[in-house]
């Protein structure tokens, strides 16, 4: 079946070349090969969460595809978080505690799957559920808020300010009557840019989601032109300590 270390090394090479839908699907298949050998492999689990989210962001059009990849990402991220024994104990037996409550026991080790669970769940809530189902499923939105608070407690500057960005994205998409705020969204997205000045995602997201809402064409162009001018490859791999070494 192959050696896990060699397959993960292959995945890291694929990451640097995964600039099409087909290549990204190939990367997902490589991580799935790891799980065929080692079903609890932490790196493969959270990476499947991450790159299913990337599929939603860049390579899906239909709602059915978005639903599939978001739910798949959520599943793998939860499995990655369950490699933490305390989290596993809290969520055992069908989830006696939801992720938003159980995430209080997670540490910096699990911040990657926690972040991508947030990304997939937020996308699923916003893009895959009809308005009435969103309004009747506020427990999911409340869980997202708890996850964001926990990420800020663990390390708000992780991976170039991803937790800051998550908080900004949350306020950007939450209805005003439920606490959403463009001003708060901008404050946190600006913090993400400050925390990761060389990362592409924060400026890209700020332009695509915030400045389009504000109808600020000048700021939109400044961010997008900066993104286009960068080489994306050096920042493609997020290194996560799996706890296997000191």
PDB file of C-alpha atoms in Angstrom:
ATOM      1  CA  UNK A   1       0.000   0.000   0.000  1.00  0.00           C
ATOM      2  CA  UNK A   2       2.972   2.294   0.443  1.00  0.00           C
ATOM      3  CA  UNK A   3       4.854   4.117   3.160  1.00  0.00           C
ATOM      4  CA  UNK A   4       2.989   6.949   4.927  1.00  0.00           C
ATOM      5  CA  UNK A   5       6.079   9.161   5.142  1.00  0.00           C
ATOM      6  CA  UNK A   6       6.720   8.836   1.419  1.00  0.00           C
ATOM      7  CA  UNK A   7       3.079   9.519   0.539  1.00  0.00           C
ATOM      8  CA  UNK A   8       3.005  12.633   2.734  1.00  0.00           C
ATOM      9  CA  UNK A   9       6.207  13.833   1.066  1.00  0.00           C
ATOM     10  CA  UNK A  10       4.483  13.310  -2.286  1.00  0.00           C
ATOM     11  CA  UNK A  11       1.535  15.377  -1.035  1.00  0.00           C
ATOM     12  CA  UNK A  12       3.859  18.228  -0.068  1.00  0.00           C
ATOM     13  CA  UNK A  13       5.250  18.224  -3.605  1.00  0.00           C
ATOM     14  CA  UNK A  14       1.732  18.207  -5.043  1.00  0.00           C
ATOM     15  CA  UNK A  15       0.747  21.207  -2.925  1.00  0.00           C
ATOM     16  CA  UNK A  16       3.263  23.358  -4.774  1.00  0.00           C
ATOM     17  CA  UNK A  17       1.760  22.365  -8.132  1.00  0.00           C
ATOM     18  CA  UNK A  18      -1.958  22.159  -7.276  1.00  0.00           C
ATOM     19  CA  UNK A  19      -3.166  25.085  -9.368  1.00  0.00           C
ATOM     20  CA  UNK A  20      -6.047  23.366 -11.174  1.00  0.00           C
ATOM     21  CA  UNK A  21      -9.157  21.464 -10.111  1.00  0.00           C
ATOM     22  CA  UNK A  22      -7.720  18.187 -11.383  1.00  0.00           C
ATOM     23  CA  UNK A  23      -4.445  18.642  -9.515  1.00  0.00           C
ATOM     24  CA  UNK A  24      -6.272  19.542  -6.318  1.00  0.00           C
ATOM     25  CA  UNK A  25      -8.435  16.424  -6.620  1.00  0.00           C
ATOM     26  CA  UNK A  26      -5.214  14.451  -7.065  1.00  0.00           C
ATOM     27  CA  UNK A  27      -3.858  15.967  -3.852  1.00  0.00           C
ATOM     28  CA  UNK A  28      -7.015  14.947  -1.990  1.00  0.00           C
ATOM     29  CA  UNK A  29      -6.612  11.414  -3.327  1.00  0.00           C
ATOM     30  CA  UNK A  30      -3.030  11.296  -2.061  1.00  0.00           C
ATOM     31  CA  UNK A  31      -4.112  12.180   1.479  1.00  0.00           C
ATOM     32  CA  UNK A  32      -6.889   9.592   1.260  1.00  0.00           C
ATOM     33  CA  UNK A  33      -4.211   6.988   0.442  1.00  0.00           C
ATOM     34  CA  UNK A  34      -2.529   7.894   3.727  1.00  0.00           C
ATOM     35  CA  UNK A  35      -5.744   7.202   5.630  1.00  0.00           C
ATOM     36  CA  UNK A  36      -6.061   3.790   3.961  1.00  0.00           C
ATOM     37  CA  UNK A  37      -2.811   2.897   5.747  1.00  0.00           C
ATOM     38  CA  UNK A  38      -3.174   5.013   8.887  1.00  0.00           C
ATOM     39  CA  UNK A  39      -6.823   6.080   9.478  1.00  0.00           C
ATOM     40  CA  UNK A  40      -5.898   8.397  12.356  1.00  0.00           C
ATOM     41  CA  UNK A  41      -2.999  10.170  10.646  1.00  0.00           C
ATOM     42  CA  UNK A  42      -3.287  13.722  11.934  1.00  0.00           C
ATOM     43  CA  UNK A  43      -1.575  15.486   9.030  1.00  0.00           C
ATOM     44  CA  UNK A  44      -3.717  13.748   6.423  1.00  0.00           C
ATOM     45  CA  UNK A  45      -6.938  14.390   8.354  1.00  0.00           C
ATOM     46  CA  UNK A  46      -6.548  18.124   8.833  1.00  0.00           C
ATOM     47  CA  UNK A  47      -5.098  18.537   5.335  1.00  0.00           C
ATOM     48  CA  UNK A  48      -8.165  16.865   3.825  1.00  0.00           C
ATOM     49  CA  UNK A  49     -10.177  19.412   5.780  1.00  0.00           C
ATOM     50  CA  UNK A  50      -8.080  22.254   4.439  1.00  0.00           C
ATOM     51  CA  UNK A  51      -8.082  21.263   0.784  1.00  0.00           C
ATOM     52  CA  UNK A  52     -11.767  20.419   0.673  1.00  0.00           C
ATOM     53  CA  UNK A  53     -12.294  24.012   1.835  1.00  0.00           C
ATOM     54  CA  UNK A  54      -9.992  25.152  -0.995  1.00  0.00           C
ATOM     55  CA  UNK A  55     -12.151  23.167  -3.414  1.00  0.00           C
ATOM     56  CA  UNK A  56     -15.181  25.142  -2.246  1.00  0.00           C
ATOM     57  CA  UNK A  57     -13.398  28.471  -2.526  1.00  0.00           C
ATOM     58  CA  UNK A  58     -11.828  27.958  -5.922  1.00  0.00           C
ATOM     59  CA  UNK A  59     -13.205  25.058  -7.885  1.00  0.00           C
ATOM     60  CA  UNK A  60     -16.904  24.468  -7.212  1.00  0.00           C
ATOM     61  CA  UNK A  61     -19.917  26.090  -8.801  1.00  0.00           C
ATOM     62  CA  UNK A  62     -22.969  24.049  -7.864  1.00  0.00           C
ATOM     63  CA  UNK A  63     -24.530  24.049  -4.419  1.00  0.00           C
ATOM     64  CA  UNK A  64     -24.388  20.239  -4.338  1.00  0.00           C
ATOM     65  CA  UNK A  65     -20.610  20.306  -4.837  1.00  0.00           C
ATOM     66  CA  UNK A  66     -20.159  22.978  -2.194  1.00  0.00           C
ATOM     67  CA  UNK A  67     -22.289  20.978   0.235  1.00  0.00           C
ATOM     68  CA  UNK A  68     -20.296  17.806  -0.435  1.00  0.00           C
ATOM     69  CA  UNK A  69     -16.879  19.390   0.058  1.00  0.00           C
ATOM     70  CA  UNK A  70     -17.936  21.453   3.084  1.00  0.00           C
ATOM     71  CA  UNK A  71     -19.415  18.425   4.856  1.00  0.00           C
ATOM     72  CA  UNK A  72     -16.357  16.349   3.931  1.00  0.00           C
ATOM     73  CA  UNK A  73     -14.045  19.022   5.326  1.00  0.00           C
ATOM     74  CA  UNK A  74     -16.059  19.230   8.540  1.00  0.00           C
ATOM     75  CA  UNK A  75     -15.892  15.444   8.953  1.00  0.00           C
ATOM     76  CA  UNK A  76     -12.130  15.210   8.500  1.00  0.00           C
ATOM     77  CA  UNK A  77     -11.429  18.216  10.720  1.00  0.00           C
ATOM     78  CA  UNK A  78     -13.516  16.699  13.514  1.00  0.00           C
ATOM     79  CA  UNK A  79     -11.617  13.428  13.131  1.00  0.00           C
ATOM     80  CA  UNK A  80      -8.337  15.341  13.385  1.00  0.00           C
ATOM     81  CA  UNK A  81      -9.521  17.124  16.532  1.00  0.00           C
ATOM     82  CA  UNK A  82     -10.549  13.772  18.015  1.00  0.00           C
ATOM     83  CA  UNK A  83      -6.896  12.717  18.042  1.00  0.00           C
ATOM     84  CA  UNK A  84      -6.870  14.906  21.170  1.00  0.00           C
ATOM     85  CA  UNK A  85      -8.050  12.432  23.873  1.00  0.00           C
ATOM     86  CA  UNK A  86      -9.885  15.100  25.887  1.00  0.00           C
ATOM     87  CA  UNK A  87     -11.819  16.293  22.855  1.00  0.00           C
ATOM     88  CA  UNK A  88     -12.581  12.705  21.889  1.00  0.00           C
ATOM     89  CA  UNK A  89     -13.974  12.018  25.351  1.00  0.00           C
ATOM     90  CA  UNK A  90     -16.228  15.084  25.242  1.00  0.00           C
ATOM     91  CA  UNK A  91     -17.623  14.301  21.792  1.00  0.00           C
ATOM     92  CA  UNK A  92     -17.847  10.497  22.063  1.00  0.00           C
ATOM     93  CA  UNK A  93     -21.125   8.675  21.587  1.00  0.00           C
ATOM     94  CA  UNK A  94     -22.547  10.776  18.794  1.00  0.00           C
ATOM     95  CA  UNK A  95     -21.350  14.106  20.091  1.00  0.00           C
ATOM     96  CA  UNK A  96     -22.558  14.649  23.620  1.00  0.00           C
ATOM     97  CA  UNK A  97     -20.842  18.027  23.272  1.00  0.00           C
ATOM     98  CA  UNK A  98     -20.703  19.984  20.040  1.00  0.00           C
ATOM     99  CA  UNK A  99     -17.432  21.253  18.590  1.00  0.00           C
ATOM    100  CA  UNK A 100     -18.128  24.788  19.819  1.00  0.00           C
ATOM    101  CA  UNK A 101     -18.296  23.591  23.426  1.00  0.00           C
ATOM    102  CA  UNK A 102     -15.670  20.838  23.304  1.00  0.00           C
ATOM    103  CA  UNK A 103     -13.062  23.044  21.589  1.00  0.00           C
ATOM    104  CA  UNK A 104     -12.204  24.533  24.994  1.00  0.00           C
ATOM    105  CA  UNK A 105      -9.816  21.592  25.532  1.00  0.00           C
ATOM    106  CA  UNK A 106      -7.984  22.045  22.225  1.00  0.00           C
ATOM    107  CA  UNK A 107      -4.503  23.534  22.036  1.00  0.00           C
ATOM    108  CA  UNK A 108      -2.201  25.049  19.441  1.00  0.00           C
ATOM    109  CA  UNK A 109      -1.689  21.530  18.062  1.00  0.00           C
ATOM    110  CA  UNK A 110      -5.310  21.399  16.903  1.00  0.00           C
ATOM    111  CA  UNK A 111      -5.736  24.966  15.708  1.00  0.00           C
ATOM    112  CA  UNK A 112      -5.426  23.981  12.022  1.00  0.00           C
ATOM    113  CA  UNK A 113      -8.387  21.572  11.955  1.00  0.00           C
ATOM    114  CA  UNK A 114     -10.306  23.949  14.220  1.00  0.00           C
ATOM    115  CA  UNK A 115      -9.795  26.775  11.726  1.00  0.00           C
ATOM    116  CA  UNK A 116     -10.748  24.719   8.687  1.00  0.00           C
ATOM    117  CA  UNK A 117     -13.760  23.298  10.520  1.00  0.00           C
ATOM    118  CA  UNK A 118     -14.795  26.900  11.065  1.00  0.00           C
ATOM    119  CA  UNK A 119     -14.235  27.700   7.388  1.00  0.00           C
ATOM    120  CA  UNK A 120     -16.202  24.720   6.136  1.00  0.00           C
ATOM    121  CA  UNK A 121     -19.025  25.109   8.649  1.00  0.00           C
ATOM    122  CA  UNK A 122     -19.374  28.826   8.003  1.00  0.00           C
ATOM    123  CA  UNK A 123     -19.459  28.239   4.258  1.00  0.00           C
ATOM    124  CA  UNK A 124     -22.011  25.446   4.680  1.00  0.00           C
ATOM    125  CA  UNK A 125     -24.210  27.638   6.889  1.00  0.00           C
ATOM    126  CA  UNK A 126     -24.023  30.630   4.539  1.00  0.00           C
ATOM    127  CA  UNK A 127     -23.932  29.074   1.071  1.00  0.00           C
ATOM    128  CA  UNK A 128     -25.605  25.679   1.381  1.00  0.00           C
ATOM    129  CA  UNK A 129     -28.540  26.279   3.711  1.00  0.00           C
ATOM    130  CA  UNK A 130     -31.655  28.224   2.668  1.00  0.00           C
ATOM    131  CA  UNK A 131     -32.317  31.396   4.651  1.00  0.00           C
ATOM    132  CA  UNK A 132     -35.051  29.892   6.814  1.00  0.00           C
ATOM    133  CA  UNK A 133     -32.857  26.905   7.706  1.00  0.00           C
ATOM    134  CA  UNK A 134     -30.031  29.264   8.617  1.00  0.00           C
ATOM    135  CA  UNK A 135     -32.316  31.187  10.928  1.00  0.00           C
ATOM    136  CA  UNK A 136     -33.630  27.981  12.507  1.00  0.00           C
ATOM    137  CA  UNK A 137     -30.133  26.573  12.955  1.00  0.00           C
ATOM    138  CA  UNK A 138     -28.621  29.308  15.075  1.00  0.00           C
ATOM    139  CA  UNK A 139     -26.913  26.722  17.294  1.00  0.00           C
ATOM    140  CA  UNK A 140     -24.483  26.218  14.422  1.00  0.00           C
ATOM    141  CA  UNK A 141     -23.767  29.946  14.224  1.00  0.00           C
ATOM    142  CA  UNK A 142     -23.316  30.106  18.001  1.00  0.00           C
ATOM    143  CA  UNK A 143     -20.880  27.205  17.771  1.00  0.00           C
ATOM    144  CA  UNK A 144     -18.888  29.127  15.173  1.00  0.00           C
ATOM    145  CA  UNK A 145     -18.586  32.056  17.557  1.00  0.00           C
ATOM    146  CA  UNK A 146     -17.306  29.800  20.346  1.00  0.00           C
ATOM    147  CA  UNK A 147     -14.738  28.317  17.969  1.00  0.00           C
ATOM    148  CA  UNK A 148     -13.513  31.782  16.983  1.00  0.00           C
ATOM    149  CA  UNK A 149     -13.175  32.831  20.605  1.00  0.00           C
ATOM    150  CA  UNK A 150     -11.142  29.695  21.323  1.00  0.00           C
ATOM    151  CA  UNK A 151      -8.832  30.322  18.357  1.00  0.00           C
ATOM    152  CA  UNK A 152      -8.212  33.871  19.553  1.00  0.00           C
ATOM    153  CA  UNK A 153      -7.370  32.465  23.002  1.00  0.00           C
ATOM    154  CA  UNK A 154      -4.941  29.915  21.549  1.00  0.00           C
ATOM    155  CA  UNK A 155      -3.084  32.173  19.109  1.00  0.00           C
ATOM    156  CA  UNK A 156      -4.732  34.996  17.134  1.00  0.00           C
ATOM    157  CA  UNK A 157      -1.636  35.378  14.911  1.00  0.00           C
ATOM    158  CA  UNK A 158      -1.474  31.707  13.888  1.00  0.00           C
ATOM    159  CA  UNK A 159      -0.603  31.185  10.204  1.00  0.00           C
ATOM    160  CA  UNK A 160      -0.512  34.871   9.411  1.00  0.00           C
ATOM    161  CA  UNK A 161      -3.533  35.887  11.469  1.00  0.00           C
ATOM    162  CA  UNK A 162      -6.068  33.272  10.357  1.00  0.00           C
ATOM    163  CA  UNK A 163      -8.060  33.574  13.638  1.00  0.00           C
ATOM    164  CA  UNK A 164      -8.317  37.340  13.167  1.00  0.00           C
ATOM    165  CA  UNK A 165      -9.539  36.759   9.630  1.00  0.00           C
ATOM    166  CA  UNK A 166     -12.108  34.231  10.851  1.00  0.00           C
ATOM    167  CA  UNK A 167     -13.546  36.775  13.273  1.00  0.00           C
ATOM    168  CA  UNK A 168     -13.726  39.387  10.536  1.00  0.00           C
ATOM    169  CA  UNK A 169     -15.394  36.984   8.118  1.00  0.00           C
ATOM    170  CA  UNK A 170     -17.921  36.002  10.779  1.00  0.00           C
ATOM    171  CA  UNK A 171     -18.971  39.612  11.403  1.00  0.00           C
ATOM    172  CA  UNK A 172     -19.068  40.282   7.683  1.00  0.00           C
ATOM    173  CA  UNK A 173     -21.596  37.524   7.045  1.00  0.00           C
ATOM    174  CA  UNK A 174     -23.665  37.604  10.207  1.00  0.00           C
ATOM    175  CA  UNK A 175     -26.909  39.599   9.820  1.00  0.00           C
ATOM    176  CA  UNK A 176     -26.800  42.949  11.616  1.00  0.00           C
ATOM    177  CA  UNK A 177     -29.713  41.987  13.857  1.00  0.00           C
ATOM    178  CA  UNK A 178     -27.570  39.099  15.125  1.00  0.00           C
ATOM    179  CA  UNK A 179     -24.481  41.220  15.765  1.00  0.00           C
ATOM    180  CA  UNK A 180     -22.873  41.429  12.347  1.00  0.00           C
ATOM    181  CA  UNK A 181     -20.840  44.556  11.687  1.00  0.00           C
ATOM    182  CA  UNK A 182     -18.863  45.793   8.677  1.00  0.00           C
ATOM    183  CA  UNK A 183     -16.803  47.998  10.977  1.00  0.00           C
ATOM    184  CA  UNK A 184     -15.830  45.096  13.236  1.00  0.00           C
ATOM    185  CA  UNK A 185     -15.185  42.897  10.202  1.00  0.00           C
ATOM    186  CA  UNK A 186     -12.790  45.478   8.781  1.00  0.00           C
ATOM    187  CA  UNK A 187     -10.953  45.874  12.079  1.00  0.00           C
ATOM    188  CA  UNK A 188     -10.236  42.146  12.309  1.00  0.00           C
ATOM    189  CA  UNK A 189      -9.371  41.725   8.641  1.00  0.00           C
ATOM    190  CA  UNK A 190      -6.907  44.589   8.995  1.00  0.00           C
ATOM    191  CA  UNK A 191      -5.387  42.783  11.997  1.00  0.00           C
ATOM    192  CA  UNK A 192      -5.005  39.658   9.861  1.00  0.00           C
ATOM    193  CA  UNK A 193      -3.136  41.633   7.214  1.00  0.00           C
ATOM    194  CA  UNK A 194      -0.878  43.102   9.902  1.00  0.00           C
ATOM    195  CA  UNK A 195      -0.219  39.661  11.420  1.00  0.00           C
ATOM    196  CA  UNK A 196       0.615  38.108   8.044  1.00  0.00           C
ATOM    197  CA  UNK A 197       1.857  40.905   5.782  1.00  0.00           C
ATOM    198  CA  UNK A 198       3.223  38.446   3.206  1.00  0.00           C
ATOM    199  CA  UNK A 199       0.216  36.101   3.203  1.00  0.00           C
ATOM    200  CA  UNK A 200      -2.116  36.311   0.226  1.00  0.00           C
ATOM    201  CA  UNK A 201      -5.361  35.085   1.759  1.00  0.00           C
ATOM    202  CA  UNK A 202      -6.049  38.096   4.005  1.00  0.00           C
ATOM    203  CA  UNK A 203      -5.731  40.780   1.331  1.00  0.00           C
ATOM    204  CA  UNK A 204      -7.563  38.602  -1.199  1.00  0.00           C
ATOM    205  CA  UNK A 205     -10.401  37.963   1.235  1.00  0.00           C
ATOM    206  CA  UNK A 206     -10.549  41.558   2.389  1.00  0.00           C
ATOM    207  CA  UNK A 207     -10.899  42.684  -1.221  1.00  0.00           C
ATOM    208  CA  UNK A 208     -13.344  39.990  -2.327  1.00  0.00           C
ATOM    209  CA  UNK A 209     -15.653  39.987   0.669  1.00  0.00           C
ATOM    210  CA  UNK A 210     -15.249  43.295   2.525  1.00  0.00           C
ATOM    211  CA  UNK A 211     -14.420  45.932  -0.078  1.00  0.00           C
ATOM    212  CA  UNK A 212     -17.052  44.653  -2.502  1.00  0.00           C
ATOM    213  CA  UNK A 213     -19.635  45.023   0.273  1.00  0.00           C
ATOM    214  CA  UNK A 214     -18.363  48.521   1.010  1.00  0.00           C
ATOM    215  CA  UNK A 215     -18.214  49.323  -2.729  1.00  0.00           C
ATOM    216  CA  UNK A 216     -14.672  50.603  -2.190  1.00  0.00           C
ATOM    217  CA  UNK A 217     -13.205  50.093  -5.655  1.00  0.00           C
ATOM    218  CA  UNK A 218      -9.898  51.822  -4.884  1.00  0.00           C
ATOM    219  CA  UNK A 219      -9.147  49.624  -1.863  1.00  0.00           C
ATOM    220  CA  UNK A 220     -10.352  46.534  -3.762  1.00  0.00           C
ATOM    221  CA  UNK A 221      -7.931  47.189  -6.617  1.00  0.00           C
ATOM    222  CA  UNK A 222      -5.028  47.916  -4.268  1.00  0.00           C
ATOM    223  CA  UNK A 223      -5.435  44.588  -2.474  1.00  0.00           C
ATOM    224  CA  UNK A 224      -6.063  42.510  -5.602  1.00  0.00           C
ATOM    225  CA  UNK A 225      -3.183  44.087  -7.532  1.00  0.00           C
ATOM    226  CA  UNK A 226      -0.888  43.344  -4.591  1.00  0.00           C
ATOM    227  CA  UNK A 227      -2.060  39.708  -4.562  1.00  0.00           C
ATOM    228  CA  UNK A 228      -1.510  39.308  -8.314  1.00  0.00           C
ATOM    229  CA  UNK A 229       2.039  40.620  -7.976  1.00  0.00           C
ATOM    230  CA  UNK A 230       3.039  37.973  -5.406  1.00  0.00           C
ATOM    231  CA  UNK A 231       4.489  34.482  -5.831  1.00  0.00           C
ATOM    232  CA  UNK A 232       2.011  32.207  -4.015  1.00  0.00           C
ATOM    233  CA  UNK A 233       4.238  29.156  -3.716  1.00  0.00           C
ATOM    234  CA  UNK A 234       6.459  29.922  -0.688  1.00  0.00           C
ATOM    235  CA  UNK A 235       3.472  30.172   1.697  1.00  0.00           C
ATOM    236  CA  UNK A 236       1.467  27.189   0.483  1.00  0.00           C
ATOM    237  CA  UNK A 237       2.460  24.757   3.246  1.00  0.00           C
ATOM    238  CA  UNK A 238       1.326  25.290   6.829  1.00  0.00           C
ATOM    239  CA  UNK A 239       3.535  23.351   9.224  1.00  0.00           C
ATOM    240  CA  UNK A 240       1.652  21.912  12.204  1.00  0.00           C
ATOM    241  CA  UNK A 241       3.191  20.203  15.202  1.00  0.00           C
ATOM    242  CA  UNK A 242       1.439  16.854  15.509  1.00  0.00           C
ATOM    243  CA  UNK A 243       2.747  16.308  19.008  1.00  0.00           C
ATOM    244  CA  UNK A 244       4.976  13.426  17.964  1.00  0.00           C
ATOM    245  CA  UNK A 245       8.198  15.275  18.788  1.00  0.00           C
ATOM    246  CA  UNK A 246       9.335  17.490  21.653  1.00  0.00           C
TER     247      UNK A 246
END
